[in-house]
Short mmCIF file of C-alpha atoms and ligand atoms in Angstrom, two decimals:
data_model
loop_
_atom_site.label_atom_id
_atom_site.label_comp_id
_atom_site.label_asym_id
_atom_site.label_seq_id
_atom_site.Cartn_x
_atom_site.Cartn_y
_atom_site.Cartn_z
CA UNK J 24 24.28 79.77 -116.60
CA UNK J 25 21.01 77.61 -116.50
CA UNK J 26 21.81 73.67 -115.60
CA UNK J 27 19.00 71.00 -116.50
CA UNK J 28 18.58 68.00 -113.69
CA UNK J 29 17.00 64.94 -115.44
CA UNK J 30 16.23 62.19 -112.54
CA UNK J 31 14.77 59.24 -114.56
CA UNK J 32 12.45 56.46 -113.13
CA UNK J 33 11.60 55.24 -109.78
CA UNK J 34 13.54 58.29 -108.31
CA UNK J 35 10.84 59.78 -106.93
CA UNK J 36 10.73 57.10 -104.67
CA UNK J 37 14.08 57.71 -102.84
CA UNK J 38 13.79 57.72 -99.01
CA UNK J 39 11.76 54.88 -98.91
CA UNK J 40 13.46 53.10 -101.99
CA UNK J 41 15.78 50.29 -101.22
CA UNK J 42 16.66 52.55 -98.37
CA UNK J 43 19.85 50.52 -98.04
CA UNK J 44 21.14 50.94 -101.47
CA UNK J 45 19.96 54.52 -102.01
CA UNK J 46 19.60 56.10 -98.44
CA UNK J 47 16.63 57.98 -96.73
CA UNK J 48 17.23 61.02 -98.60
CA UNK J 49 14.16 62.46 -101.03
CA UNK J 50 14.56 63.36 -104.14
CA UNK J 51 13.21 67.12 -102.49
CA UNK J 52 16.03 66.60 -99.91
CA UNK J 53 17.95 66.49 -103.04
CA UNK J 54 16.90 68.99 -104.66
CA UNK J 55 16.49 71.23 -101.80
CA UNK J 56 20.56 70.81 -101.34
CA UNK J 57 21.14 70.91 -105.27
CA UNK J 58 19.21 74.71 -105.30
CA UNK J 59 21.35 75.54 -102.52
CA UNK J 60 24.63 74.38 -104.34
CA UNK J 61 23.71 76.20 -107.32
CA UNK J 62 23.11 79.68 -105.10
CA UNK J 63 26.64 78.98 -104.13
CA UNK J 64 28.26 78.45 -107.70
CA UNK J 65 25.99 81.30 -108.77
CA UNK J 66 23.62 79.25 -111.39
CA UNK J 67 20.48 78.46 -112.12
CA UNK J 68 19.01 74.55 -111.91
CA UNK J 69 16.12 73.08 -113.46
CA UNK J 70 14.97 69.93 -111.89
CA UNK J 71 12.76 67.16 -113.03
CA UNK J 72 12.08 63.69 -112.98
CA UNK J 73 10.04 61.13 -114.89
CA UNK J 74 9.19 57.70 -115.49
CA UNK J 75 8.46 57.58 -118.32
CA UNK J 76 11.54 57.29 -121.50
CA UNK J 77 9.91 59.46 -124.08
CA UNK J 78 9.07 62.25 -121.51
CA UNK J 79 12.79 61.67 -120.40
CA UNK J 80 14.21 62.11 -124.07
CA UNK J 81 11.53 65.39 -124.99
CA UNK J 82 13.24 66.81 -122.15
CA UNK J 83 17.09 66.46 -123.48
CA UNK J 84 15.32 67.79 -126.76
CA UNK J 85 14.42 70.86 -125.75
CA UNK J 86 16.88 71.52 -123.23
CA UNK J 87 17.98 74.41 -125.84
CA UNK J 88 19.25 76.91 -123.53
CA UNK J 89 21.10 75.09 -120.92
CA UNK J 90 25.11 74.97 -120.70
CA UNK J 91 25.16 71.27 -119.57
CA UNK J 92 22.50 68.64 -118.47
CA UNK J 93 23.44 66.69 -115.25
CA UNK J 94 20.98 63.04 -115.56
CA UNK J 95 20.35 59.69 -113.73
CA UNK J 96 18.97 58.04 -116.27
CA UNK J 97 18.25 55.39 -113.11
CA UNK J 98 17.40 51.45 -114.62
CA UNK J 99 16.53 53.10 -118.34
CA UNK J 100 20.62 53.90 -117.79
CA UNK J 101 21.18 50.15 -118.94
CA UNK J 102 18.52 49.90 -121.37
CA UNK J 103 18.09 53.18 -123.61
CA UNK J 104 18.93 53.46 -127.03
CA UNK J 105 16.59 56.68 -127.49
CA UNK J 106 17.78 58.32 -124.40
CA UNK J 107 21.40 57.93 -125.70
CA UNK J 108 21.09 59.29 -128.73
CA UNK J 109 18.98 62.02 -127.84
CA UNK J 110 22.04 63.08 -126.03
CA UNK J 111 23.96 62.20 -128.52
CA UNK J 112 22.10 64.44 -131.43
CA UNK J 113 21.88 67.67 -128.86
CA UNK J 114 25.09 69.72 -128.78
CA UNK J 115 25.19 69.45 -124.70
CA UNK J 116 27.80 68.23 -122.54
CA UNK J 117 26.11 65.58 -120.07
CA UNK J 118 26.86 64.30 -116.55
CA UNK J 119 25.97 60.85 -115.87
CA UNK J 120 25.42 60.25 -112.32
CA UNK J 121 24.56 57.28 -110.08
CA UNK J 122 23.35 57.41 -106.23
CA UNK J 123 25.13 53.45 -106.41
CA UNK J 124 28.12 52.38 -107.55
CA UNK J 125 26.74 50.95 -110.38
CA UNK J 126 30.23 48.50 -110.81
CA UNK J 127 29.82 46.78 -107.51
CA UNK J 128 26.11 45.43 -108.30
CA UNK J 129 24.61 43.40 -110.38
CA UNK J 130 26.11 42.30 -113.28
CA UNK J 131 23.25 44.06 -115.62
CA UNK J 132 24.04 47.42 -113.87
CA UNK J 133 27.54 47.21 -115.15
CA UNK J 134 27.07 48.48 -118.79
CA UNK J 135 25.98 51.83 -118.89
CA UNK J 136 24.89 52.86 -122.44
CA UNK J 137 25.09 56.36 -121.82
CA UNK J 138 28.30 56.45 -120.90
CA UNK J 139 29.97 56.69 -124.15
CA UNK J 140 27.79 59.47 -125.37
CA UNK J 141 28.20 61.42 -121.73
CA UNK J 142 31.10 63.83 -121.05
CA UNK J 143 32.01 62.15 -117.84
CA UNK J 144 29.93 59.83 -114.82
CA UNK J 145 30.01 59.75 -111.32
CA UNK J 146 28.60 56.82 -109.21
CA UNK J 147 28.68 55.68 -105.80
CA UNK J 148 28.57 58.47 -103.65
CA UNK J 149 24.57 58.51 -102.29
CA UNK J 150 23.32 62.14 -102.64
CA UNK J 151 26.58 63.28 -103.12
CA UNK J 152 26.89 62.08 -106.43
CA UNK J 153 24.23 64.78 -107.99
CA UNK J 154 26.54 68.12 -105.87
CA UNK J 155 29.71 66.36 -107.90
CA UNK J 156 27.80 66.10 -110.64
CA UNK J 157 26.15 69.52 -110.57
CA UNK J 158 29.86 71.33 -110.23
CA UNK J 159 31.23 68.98 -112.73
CA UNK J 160 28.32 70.35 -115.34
CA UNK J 161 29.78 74.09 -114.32
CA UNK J 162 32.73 72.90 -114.41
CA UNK J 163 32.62 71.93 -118.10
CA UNK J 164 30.42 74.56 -119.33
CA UNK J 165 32.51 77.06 -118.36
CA UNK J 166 35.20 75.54 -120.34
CA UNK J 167 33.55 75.18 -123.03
CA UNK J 168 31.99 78.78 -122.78
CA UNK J 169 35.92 80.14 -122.72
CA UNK J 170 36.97 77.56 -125.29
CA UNK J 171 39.37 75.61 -122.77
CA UNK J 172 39.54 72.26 -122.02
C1 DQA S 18 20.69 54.19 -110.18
C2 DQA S 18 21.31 52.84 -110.52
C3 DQA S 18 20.44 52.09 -111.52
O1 DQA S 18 21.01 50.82 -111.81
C4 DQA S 18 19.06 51.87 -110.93
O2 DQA S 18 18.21 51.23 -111.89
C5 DQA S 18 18.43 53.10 -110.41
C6 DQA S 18 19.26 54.07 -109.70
C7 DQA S 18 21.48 54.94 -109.09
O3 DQA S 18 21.29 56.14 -108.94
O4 DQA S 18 22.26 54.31 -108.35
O5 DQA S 18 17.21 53.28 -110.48
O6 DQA S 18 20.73 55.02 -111.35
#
């Protein structure tokens, strides 16, 4: 089972990003514990980040392939129509997740608008929030694989 990891913009920054909202984690700390994680569940992740929105929604295009897309959409979370419905026009459950708890910060964080087209977020829990993310894209995939819900 192949999962796709979309990080969106100004996450290649983490560690020295707002170190006191996001941590001093990379995003290759990240990832490095992510690949780990996956060796664990016994799948393969894809991981990739961009700042850019129409990179971000060719890559939920063509994710043909993968059983579930985990994605921190980061700021274009509260902003993007075309990375919405990009996930809304593939047939792949998504994870929405959040290094913040998007709820207990500014008021323009609080509306999300992938959230109605994702399968399910998670947000607040630093680094943790892409492992919890990662085994709830398994999680659902597999489900769907067996046709259970
Ligand atoms: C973020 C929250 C967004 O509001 C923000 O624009 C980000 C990161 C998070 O992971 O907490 O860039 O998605």
């Amino acid at each position: 089972m192949k999962i796709l990891i979309i990080n969106g913009p100004n996450l290649n920054l983490l560690g020295t990003r707002e170190a006191d909202i996001y941590g001093t984690k990379t995003l290759d700390d990240i990832s490095a514990s992510l690949r780990s994680l996956a060796g664990e569940l016994d799948v393969e992740v894809d991981i990739r980040q961009s700042n850019h929105e129409g990179e971000i929604v060719d890559m939920i295009q063509n994710a043909r392939g993968y059983a579930a897309i985990v994605i921190n959409p980061a700021a274009y979370t509260h902003t993007s129509v075309a990375i919405r419905d990009a996930i809304a026009a593939v047939n792949i459950p998504a994870i929405e997740v959040h290094l913040s708890n998007i709820y207990r910060r500014e008021e323009f964080r609080h509306k999300s608008l992938i959230a109605p087209v994702a399968h399910g977020q998670i947000s607040g829990f630093g680094p943790d929030s892409y492992g919890l993310g990662l085994r709830a894209a398994v999680s659902v995939a597999t489900h769907a694989e067996k046709g259970t819900s």
